[in-house]
mmCIF file with all atom_site columns, C-alpha atoms in Angstrom:
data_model
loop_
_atom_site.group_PDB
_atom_site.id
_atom_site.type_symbol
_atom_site.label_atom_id
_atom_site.label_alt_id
_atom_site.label_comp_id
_atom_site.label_asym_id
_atom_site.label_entity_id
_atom_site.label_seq_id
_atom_site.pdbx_PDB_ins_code
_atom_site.Cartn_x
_atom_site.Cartn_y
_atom_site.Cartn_z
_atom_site.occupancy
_atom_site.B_iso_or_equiv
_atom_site.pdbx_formal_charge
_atom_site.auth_seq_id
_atom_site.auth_comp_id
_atom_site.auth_asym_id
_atom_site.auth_atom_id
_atom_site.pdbx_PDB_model_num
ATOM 1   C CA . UNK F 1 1   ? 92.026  77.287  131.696 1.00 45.00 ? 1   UNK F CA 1
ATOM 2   C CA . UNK F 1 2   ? 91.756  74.355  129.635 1.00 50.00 ? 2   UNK F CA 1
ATOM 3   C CA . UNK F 1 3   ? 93.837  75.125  126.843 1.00 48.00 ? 3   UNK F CA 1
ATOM 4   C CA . UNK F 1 4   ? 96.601  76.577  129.517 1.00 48.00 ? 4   UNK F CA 1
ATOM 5   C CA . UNK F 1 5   ? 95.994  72.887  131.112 1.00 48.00 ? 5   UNK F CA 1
ATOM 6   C CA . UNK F 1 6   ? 96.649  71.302  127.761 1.00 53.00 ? 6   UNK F CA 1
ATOM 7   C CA . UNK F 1 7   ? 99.692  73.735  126.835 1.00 47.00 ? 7   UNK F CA 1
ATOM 8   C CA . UNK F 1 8   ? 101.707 73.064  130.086 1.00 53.00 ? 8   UNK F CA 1
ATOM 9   C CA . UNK F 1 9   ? 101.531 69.440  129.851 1.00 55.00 ? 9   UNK F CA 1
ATOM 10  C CA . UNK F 1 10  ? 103.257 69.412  126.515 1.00 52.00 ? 10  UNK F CA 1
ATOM 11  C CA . UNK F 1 11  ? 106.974 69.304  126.110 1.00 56.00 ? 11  UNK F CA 1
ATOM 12  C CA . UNK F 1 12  ? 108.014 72.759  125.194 1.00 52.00 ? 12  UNK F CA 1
ATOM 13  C CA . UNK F 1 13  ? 109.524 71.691  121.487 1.00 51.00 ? 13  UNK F CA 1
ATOM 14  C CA . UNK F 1 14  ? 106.119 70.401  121.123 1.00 55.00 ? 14  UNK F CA 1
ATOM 15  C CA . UNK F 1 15  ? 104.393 73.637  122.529 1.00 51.00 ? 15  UNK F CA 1
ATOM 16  C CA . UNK F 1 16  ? 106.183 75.828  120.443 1.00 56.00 ? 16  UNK F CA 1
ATOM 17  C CA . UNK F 1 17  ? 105.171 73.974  116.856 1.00 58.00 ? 17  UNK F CA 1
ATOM 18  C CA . UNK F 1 18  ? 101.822 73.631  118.748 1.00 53.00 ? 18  UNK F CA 1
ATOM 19  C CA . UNK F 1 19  ? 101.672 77.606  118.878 1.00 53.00 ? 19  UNK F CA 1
ATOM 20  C CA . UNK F 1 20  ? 102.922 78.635  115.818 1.00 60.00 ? 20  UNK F CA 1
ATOM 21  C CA . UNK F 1 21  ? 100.998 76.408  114.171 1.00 54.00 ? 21  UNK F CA 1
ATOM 22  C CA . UNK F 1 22  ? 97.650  78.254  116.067 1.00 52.00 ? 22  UNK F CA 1
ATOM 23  C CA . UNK F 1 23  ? 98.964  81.502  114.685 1.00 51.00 ? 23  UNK F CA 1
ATOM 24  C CA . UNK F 1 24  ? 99.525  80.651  111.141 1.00 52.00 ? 24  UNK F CA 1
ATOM 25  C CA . UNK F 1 25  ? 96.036  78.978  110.726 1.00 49.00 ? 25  UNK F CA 1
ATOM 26  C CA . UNK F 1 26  ? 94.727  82.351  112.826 1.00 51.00 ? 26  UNK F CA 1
ATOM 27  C CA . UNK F 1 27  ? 96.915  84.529  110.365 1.00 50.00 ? 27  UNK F CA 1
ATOM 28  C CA . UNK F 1 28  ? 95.390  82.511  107.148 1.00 52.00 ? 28  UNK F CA 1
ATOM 29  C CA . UNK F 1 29  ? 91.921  83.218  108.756 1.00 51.00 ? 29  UNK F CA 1
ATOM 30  C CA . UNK F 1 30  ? 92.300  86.958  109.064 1.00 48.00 ? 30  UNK F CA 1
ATOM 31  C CA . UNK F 1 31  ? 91.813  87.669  105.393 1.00 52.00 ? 31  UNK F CA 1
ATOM 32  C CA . UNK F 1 32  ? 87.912  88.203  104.043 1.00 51.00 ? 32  UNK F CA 1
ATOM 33  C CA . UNK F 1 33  ? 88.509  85.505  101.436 1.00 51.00 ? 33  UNK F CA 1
ATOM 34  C CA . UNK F 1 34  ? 90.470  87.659  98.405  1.00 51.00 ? 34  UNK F CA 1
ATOM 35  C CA . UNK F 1 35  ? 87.290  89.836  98.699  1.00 58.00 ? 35  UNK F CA 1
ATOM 36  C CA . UNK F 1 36  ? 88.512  93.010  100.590 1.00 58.00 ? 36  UNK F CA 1
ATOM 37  C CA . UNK F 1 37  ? 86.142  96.012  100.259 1.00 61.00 ? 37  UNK F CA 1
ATOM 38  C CA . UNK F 1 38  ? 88.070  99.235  98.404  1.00 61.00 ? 38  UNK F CA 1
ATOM 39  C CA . UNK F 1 39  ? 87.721  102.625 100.807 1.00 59.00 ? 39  UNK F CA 1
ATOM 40  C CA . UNK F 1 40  ? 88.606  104.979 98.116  1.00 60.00 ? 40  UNK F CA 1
ATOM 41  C CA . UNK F 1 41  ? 91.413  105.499 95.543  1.00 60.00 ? 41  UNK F CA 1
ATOM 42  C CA . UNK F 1 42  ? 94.429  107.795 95.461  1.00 54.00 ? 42  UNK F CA 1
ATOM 43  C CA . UNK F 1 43  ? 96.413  109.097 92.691  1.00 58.00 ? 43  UNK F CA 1
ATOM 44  C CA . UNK F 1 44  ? 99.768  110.770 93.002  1.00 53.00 ? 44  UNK F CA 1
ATOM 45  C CA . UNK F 1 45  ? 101.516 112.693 90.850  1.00 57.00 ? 45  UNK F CA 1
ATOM 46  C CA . UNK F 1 46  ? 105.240 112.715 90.742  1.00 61.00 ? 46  UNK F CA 1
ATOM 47  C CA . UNK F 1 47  ? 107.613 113.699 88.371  1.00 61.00 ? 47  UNK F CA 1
ATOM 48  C CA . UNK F 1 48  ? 110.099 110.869 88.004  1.00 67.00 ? 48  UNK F CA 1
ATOM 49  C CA . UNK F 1 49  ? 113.435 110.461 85.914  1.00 69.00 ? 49  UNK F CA 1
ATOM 50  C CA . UNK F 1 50  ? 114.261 108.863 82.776  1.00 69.00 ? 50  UNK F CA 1
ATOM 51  C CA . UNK F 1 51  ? 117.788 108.231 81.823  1.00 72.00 ? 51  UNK F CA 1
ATOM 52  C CA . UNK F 1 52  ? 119.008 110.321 84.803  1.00 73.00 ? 52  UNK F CA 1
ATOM 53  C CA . UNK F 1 53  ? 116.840 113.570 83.906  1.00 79.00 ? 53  UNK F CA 1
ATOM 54  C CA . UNK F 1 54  ? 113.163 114.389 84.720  1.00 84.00 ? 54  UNK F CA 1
ATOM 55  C CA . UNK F 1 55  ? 111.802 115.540 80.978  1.00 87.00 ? 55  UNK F CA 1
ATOM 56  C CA . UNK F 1 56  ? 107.644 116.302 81.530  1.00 88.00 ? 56  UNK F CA 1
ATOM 57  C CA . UNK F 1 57  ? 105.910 115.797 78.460  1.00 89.00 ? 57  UNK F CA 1
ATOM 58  C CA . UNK F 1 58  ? 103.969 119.088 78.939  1.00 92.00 ? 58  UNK F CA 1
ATOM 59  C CA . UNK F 1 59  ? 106.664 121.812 80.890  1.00 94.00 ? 59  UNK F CA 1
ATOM 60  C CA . UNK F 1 60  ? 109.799 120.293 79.262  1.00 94.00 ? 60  UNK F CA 1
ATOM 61  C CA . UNK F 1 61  ? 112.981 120.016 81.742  1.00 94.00 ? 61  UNK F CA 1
ATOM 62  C CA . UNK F 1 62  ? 112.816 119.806 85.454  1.00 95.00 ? 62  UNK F CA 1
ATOM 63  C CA . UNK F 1 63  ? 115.519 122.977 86.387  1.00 95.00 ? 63  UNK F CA 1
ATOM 64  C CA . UNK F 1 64  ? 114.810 122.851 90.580  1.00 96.00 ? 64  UNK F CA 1
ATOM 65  C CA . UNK F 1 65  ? 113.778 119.783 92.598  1.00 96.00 ? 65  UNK F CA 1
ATOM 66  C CA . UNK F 1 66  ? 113.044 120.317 96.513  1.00 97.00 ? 66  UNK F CA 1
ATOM 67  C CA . UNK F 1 67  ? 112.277 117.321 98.840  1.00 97.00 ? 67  UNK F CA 1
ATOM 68  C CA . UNK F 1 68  ? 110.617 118.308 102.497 1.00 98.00 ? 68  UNK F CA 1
ATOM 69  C CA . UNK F 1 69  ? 109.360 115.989 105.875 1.00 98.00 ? 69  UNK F CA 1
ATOM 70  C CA . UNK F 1 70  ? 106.131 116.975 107.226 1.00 98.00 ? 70  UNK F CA 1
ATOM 71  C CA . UNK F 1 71  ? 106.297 116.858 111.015 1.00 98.00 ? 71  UNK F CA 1
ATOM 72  C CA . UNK F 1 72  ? 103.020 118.117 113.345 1.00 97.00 ? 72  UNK F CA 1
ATOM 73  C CA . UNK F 1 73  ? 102.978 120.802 115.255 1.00 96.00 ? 73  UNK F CA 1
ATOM 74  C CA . UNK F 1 74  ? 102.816 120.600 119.288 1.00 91.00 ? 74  UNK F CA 1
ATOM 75  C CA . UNK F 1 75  ? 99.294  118.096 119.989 1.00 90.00 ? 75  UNK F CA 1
ATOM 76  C CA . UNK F 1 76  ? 99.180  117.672 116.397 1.00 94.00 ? 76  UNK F CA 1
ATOM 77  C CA . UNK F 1 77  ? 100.972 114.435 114.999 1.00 96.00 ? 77  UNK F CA 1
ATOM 78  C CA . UNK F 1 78  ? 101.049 114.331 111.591 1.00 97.00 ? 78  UNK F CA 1
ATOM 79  C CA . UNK F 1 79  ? 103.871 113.141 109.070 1.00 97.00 ? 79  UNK F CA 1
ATOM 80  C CA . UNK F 1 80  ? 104.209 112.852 105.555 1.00 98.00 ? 80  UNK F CA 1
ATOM 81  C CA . UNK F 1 81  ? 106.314 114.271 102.524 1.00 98.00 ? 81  UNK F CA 1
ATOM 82  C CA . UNK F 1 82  ? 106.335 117.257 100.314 1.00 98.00 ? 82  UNK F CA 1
ATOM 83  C CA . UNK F 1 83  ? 108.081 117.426 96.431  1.00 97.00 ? 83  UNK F CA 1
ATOM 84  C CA . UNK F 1 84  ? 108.336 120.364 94.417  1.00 97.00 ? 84  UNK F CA 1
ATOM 85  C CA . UNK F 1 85  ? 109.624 120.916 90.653  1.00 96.00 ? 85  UNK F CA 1
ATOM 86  C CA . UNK F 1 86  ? 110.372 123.918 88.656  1.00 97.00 ? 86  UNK F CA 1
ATOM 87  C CA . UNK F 1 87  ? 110.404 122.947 85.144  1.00 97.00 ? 87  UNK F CA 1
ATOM 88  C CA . UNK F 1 88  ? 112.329 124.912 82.304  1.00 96.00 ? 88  UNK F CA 1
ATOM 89  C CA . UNK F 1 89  ? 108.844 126.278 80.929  1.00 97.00 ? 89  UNK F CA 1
ATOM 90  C CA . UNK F 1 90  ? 108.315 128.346 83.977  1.00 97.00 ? 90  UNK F CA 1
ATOM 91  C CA . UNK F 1 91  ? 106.233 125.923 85.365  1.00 97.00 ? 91  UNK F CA 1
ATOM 92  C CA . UNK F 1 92  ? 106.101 125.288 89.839  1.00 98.00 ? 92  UNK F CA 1
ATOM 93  C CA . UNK F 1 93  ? 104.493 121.756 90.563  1.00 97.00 ? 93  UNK F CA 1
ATOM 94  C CA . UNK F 1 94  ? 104.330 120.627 94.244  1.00 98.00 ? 94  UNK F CA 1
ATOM 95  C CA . UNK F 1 95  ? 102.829 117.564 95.344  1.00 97.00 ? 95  UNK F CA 1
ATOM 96  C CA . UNK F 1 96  ? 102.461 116.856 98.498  1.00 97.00 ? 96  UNK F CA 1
ATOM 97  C CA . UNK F 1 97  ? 100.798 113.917 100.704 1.00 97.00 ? 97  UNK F CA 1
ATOM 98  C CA . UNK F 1 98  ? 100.321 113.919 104.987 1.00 98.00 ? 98  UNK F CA 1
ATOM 99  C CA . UNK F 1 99  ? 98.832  111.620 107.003 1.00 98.00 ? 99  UNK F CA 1
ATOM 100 C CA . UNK F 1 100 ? 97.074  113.702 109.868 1.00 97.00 ? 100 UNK F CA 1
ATOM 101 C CA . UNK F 1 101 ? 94.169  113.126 111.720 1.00 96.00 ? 101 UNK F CA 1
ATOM 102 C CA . UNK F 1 102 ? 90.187  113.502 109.829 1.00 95.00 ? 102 UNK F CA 1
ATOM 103 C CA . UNK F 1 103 ? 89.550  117.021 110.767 1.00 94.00 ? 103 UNK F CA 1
ATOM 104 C CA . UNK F 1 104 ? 86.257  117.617 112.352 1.00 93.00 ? 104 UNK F CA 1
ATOM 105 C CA . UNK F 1 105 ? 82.941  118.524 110.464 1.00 93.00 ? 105 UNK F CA 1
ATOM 106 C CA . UNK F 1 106 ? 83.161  122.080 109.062 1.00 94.00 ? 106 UNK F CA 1
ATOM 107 C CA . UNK F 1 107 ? 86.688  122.242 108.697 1.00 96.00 ? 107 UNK F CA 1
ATOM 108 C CA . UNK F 1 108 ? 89.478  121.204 106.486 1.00 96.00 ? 108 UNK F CA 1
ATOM 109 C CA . UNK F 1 109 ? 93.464  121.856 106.136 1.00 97.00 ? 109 UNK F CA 1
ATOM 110 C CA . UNK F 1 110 ? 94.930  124.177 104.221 1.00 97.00 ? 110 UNK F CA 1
ATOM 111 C CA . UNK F 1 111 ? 98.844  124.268 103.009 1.00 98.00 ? 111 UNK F CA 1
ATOM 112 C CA . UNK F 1 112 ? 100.791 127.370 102.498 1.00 98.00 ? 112 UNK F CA 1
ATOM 113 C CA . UNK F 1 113 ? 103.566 128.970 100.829 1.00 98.00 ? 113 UNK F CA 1
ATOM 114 C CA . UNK F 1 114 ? 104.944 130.851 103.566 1.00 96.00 ? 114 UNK F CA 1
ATOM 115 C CA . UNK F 1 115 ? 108.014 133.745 103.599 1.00 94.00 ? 115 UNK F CA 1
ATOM 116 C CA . UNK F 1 116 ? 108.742 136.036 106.399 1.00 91.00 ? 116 UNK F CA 1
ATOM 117 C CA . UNK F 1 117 ? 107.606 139.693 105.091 1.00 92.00 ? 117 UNK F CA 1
ATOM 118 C CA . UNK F 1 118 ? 105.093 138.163 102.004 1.00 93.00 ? 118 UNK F CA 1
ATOM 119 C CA . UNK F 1 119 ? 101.699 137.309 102.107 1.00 94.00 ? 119 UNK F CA 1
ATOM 120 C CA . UNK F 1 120 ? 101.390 133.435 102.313 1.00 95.00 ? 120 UNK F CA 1
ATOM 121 C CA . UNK F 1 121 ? 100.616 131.808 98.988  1.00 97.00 ? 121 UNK F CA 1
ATOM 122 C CA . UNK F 1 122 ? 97.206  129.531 99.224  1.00 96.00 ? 122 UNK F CA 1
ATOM 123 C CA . UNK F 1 123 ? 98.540  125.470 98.328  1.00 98.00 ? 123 UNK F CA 1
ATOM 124 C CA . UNK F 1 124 ? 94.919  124.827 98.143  1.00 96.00 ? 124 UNK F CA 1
ATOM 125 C CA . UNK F 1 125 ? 92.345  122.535 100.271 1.00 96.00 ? 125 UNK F CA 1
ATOM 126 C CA . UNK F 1 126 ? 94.133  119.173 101.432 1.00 97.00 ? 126 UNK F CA 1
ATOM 127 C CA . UNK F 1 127 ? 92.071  116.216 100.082 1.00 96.00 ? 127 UNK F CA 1
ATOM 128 C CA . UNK F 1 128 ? 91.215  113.138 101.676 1.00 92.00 ? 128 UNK F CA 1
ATOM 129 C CA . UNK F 1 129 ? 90.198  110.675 99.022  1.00 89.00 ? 129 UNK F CA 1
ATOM 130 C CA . UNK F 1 130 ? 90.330  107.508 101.293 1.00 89.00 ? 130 UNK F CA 1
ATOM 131 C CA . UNK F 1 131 ? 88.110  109.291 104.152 1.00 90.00 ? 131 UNK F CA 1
ATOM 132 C CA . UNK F 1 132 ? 90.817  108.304 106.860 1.00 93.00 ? 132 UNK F CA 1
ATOM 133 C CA . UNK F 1 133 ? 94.139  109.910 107.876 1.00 95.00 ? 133 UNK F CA 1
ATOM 134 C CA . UNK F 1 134 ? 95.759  110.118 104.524 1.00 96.00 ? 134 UNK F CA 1
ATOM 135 C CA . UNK F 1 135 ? 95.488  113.444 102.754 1.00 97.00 ? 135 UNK F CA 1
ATOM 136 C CA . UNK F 1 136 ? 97.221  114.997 99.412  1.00 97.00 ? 136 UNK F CA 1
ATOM 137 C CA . UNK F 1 137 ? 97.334  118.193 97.681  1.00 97.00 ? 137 UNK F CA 1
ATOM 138 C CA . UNK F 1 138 ? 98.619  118.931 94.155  1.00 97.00 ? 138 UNK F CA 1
ATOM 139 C CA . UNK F 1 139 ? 99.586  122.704 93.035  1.00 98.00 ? 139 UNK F CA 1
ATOM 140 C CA . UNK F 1 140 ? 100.517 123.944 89.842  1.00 97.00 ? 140 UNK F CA 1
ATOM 141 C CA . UNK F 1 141 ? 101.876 128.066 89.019  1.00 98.00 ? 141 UNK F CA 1
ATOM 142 C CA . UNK F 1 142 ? 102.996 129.309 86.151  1.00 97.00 ? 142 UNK F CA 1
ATOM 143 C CA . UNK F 1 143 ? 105.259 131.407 88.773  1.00 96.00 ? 143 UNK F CA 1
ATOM 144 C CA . UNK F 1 144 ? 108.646 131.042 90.256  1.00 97.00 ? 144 UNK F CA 1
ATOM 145 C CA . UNK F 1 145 ? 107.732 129.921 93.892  1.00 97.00 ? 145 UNK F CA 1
ATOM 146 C CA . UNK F 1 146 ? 111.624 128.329 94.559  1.00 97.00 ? 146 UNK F CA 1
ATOM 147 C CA . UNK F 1 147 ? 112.271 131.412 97.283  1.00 95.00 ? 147 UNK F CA 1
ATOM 148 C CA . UNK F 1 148 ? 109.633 129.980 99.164  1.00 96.00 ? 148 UNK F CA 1
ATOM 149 C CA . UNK F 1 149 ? 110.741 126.629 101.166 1.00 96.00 ? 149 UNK F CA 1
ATOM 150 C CA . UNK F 1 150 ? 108.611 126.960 104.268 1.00 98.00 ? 150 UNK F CA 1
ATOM 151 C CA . UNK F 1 151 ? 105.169 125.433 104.228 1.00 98.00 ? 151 UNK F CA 1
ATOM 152 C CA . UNK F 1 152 ? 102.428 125.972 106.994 1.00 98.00 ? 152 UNK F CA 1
ATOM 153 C CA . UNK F 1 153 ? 99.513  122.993 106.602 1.00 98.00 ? 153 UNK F CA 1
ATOM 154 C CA . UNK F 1 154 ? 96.423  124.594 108.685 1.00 97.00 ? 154 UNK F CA 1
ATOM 155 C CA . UNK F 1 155 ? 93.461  123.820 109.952 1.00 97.00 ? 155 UNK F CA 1
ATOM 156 C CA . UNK F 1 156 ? 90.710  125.627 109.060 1.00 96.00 ? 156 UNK F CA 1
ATOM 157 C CA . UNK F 1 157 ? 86.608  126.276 109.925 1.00 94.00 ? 157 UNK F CA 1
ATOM 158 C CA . UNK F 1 158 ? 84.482  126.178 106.673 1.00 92.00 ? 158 UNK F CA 1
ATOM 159 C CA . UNK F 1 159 ? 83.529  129.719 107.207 1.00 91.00 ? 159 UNK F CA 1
ATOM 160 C CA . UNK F 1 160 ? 84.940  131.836 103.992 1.00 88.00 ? 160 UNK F CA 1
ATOM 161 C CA . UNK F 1 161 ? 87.344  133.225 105.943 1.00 87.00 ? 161 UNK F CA 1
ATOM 162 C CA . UNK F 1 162 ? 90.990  133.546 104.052 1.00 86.00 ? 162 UNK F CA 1
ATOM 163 C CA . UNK F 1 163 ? 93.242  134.263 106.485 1.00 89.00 ? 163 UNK F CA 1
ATOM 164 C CA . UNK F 1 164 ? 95.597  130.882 107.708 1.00 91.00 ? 164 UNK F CA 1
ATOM 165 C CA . UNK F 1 165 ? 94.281  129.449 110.250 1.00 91.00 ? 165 UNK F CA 1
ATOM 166 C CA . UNK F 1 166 ? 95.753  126.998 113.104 1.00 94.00 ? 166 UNK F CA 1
ATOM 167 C CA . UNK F 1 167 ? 98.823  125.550 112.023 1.00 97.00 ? 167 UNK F CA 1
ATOM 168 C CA . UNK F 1 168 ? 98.810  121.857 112.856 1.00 98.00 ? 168 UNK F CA 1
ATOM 169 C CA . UNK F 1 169 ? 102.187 121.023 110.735 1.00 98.00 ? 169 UNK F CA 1
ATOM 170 C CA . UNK F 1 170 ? 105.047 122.271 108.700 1.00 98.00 ? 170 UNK F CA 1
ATOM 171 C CA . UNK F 1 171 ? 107.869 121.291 106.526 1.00 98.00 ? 171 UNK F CA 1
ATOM 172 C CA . UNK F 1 172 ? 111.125 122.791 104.969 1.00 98.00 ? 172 UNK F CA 1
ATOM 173 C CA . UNK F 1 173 ? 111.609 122.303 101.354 1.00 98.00 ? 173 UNK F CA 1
ATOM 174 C CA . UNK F 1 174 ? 115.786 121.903 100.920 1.00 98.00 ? 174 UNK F CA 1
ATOM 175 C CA . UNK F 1 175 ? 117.065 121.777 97.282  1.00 97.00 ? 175 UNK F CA 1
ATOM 176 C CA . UNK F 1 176 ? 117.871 118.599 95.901  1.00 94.00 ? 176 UNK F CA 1
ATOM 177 C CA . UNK F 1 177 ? 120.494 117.568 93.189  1.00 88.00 ? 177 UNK F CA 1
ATOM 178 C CA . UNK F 1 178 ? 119.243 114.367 90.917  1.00 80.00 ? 178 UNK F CA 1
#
């Protein structure tokens, strides 16, 4: 009540320095002193051109790029990208990173290659390197996975089963020129 006391009898240029002024010595205070506490560390891994072309050092020429949003299912928000690359050697990278919510103990997410009529291809076990909402998963083939653009992300109970479980997102891989 004080400070309102103290606010209202100042002129209002006045006030307004007065209160920016609070907010840039607050803003200045809100650091831990240059001494912030790292949570974890992630590394991505993302082909990236040179001169126009992408040329990896260990499968040669990119041939196939596809680019894809990850968007939640229904009560599931999650977002995020997905990148794949088929390089000249025969070689299908896809990297892919989502932020979605910690799943609960004994479970974990799961992406998938999926096509109407095939089995789904296993993406591998989402990680989660940071322990928050931020996960990542990198797959490498030596196969020719550019007929597949739809990918399920599920959630699944640590139980050994190997069947998909509850899809909680998806995204659509669409071909991309460089």
């Amino acid at each position: 009540w004080t400070v309102a006391c103290i606010l209202l009898s100042i002129p209002h240029m006045l006030r307004s320095i007065f209160l920016i002024g609070i907010f840039l010595v607050l803003s200045a205070c809100s650091g831990k002193g240059g001494k912030e506490k790292t949570i974890g560390k992630e590394t991505f891994i993302t082909a990236m051109p040179v001169g126009g072309e992408v040329n990896d050092p260990d499968h040669g020429r990119e041939a196939w790029l596809a680019v894809g949003p990850v968007e939640g299912t229904e009560g599931s928000p999650a977002n995020g990208v997905v990148t794949a690359h088929y390089f000249e050697d025969g070689t299908f990278i896809l990297g892919m990173q989502v932020n979605i919510a910690k799943p609960e103990d004994d479970f974990f997410y799961e992406a998938w290659l999926v096509q109407e009529g095939e089995n789904d291809v296993s993406l591998g076990h989402l990680t989660n390197p940071s322990g928050d909402v931020r996960h990542q998963l990198h797959f490498q083939a030596e196969e020719d996975y550019r007929n597949r653009a739809a990918i399920a992300i599920t959630r699944e109970p640590d139980d050994g089963n190997p069947e998909p479980g509850t899809v909680v997102a998806r995204a659509m891989l669409k071909k991309r020129q460089r």
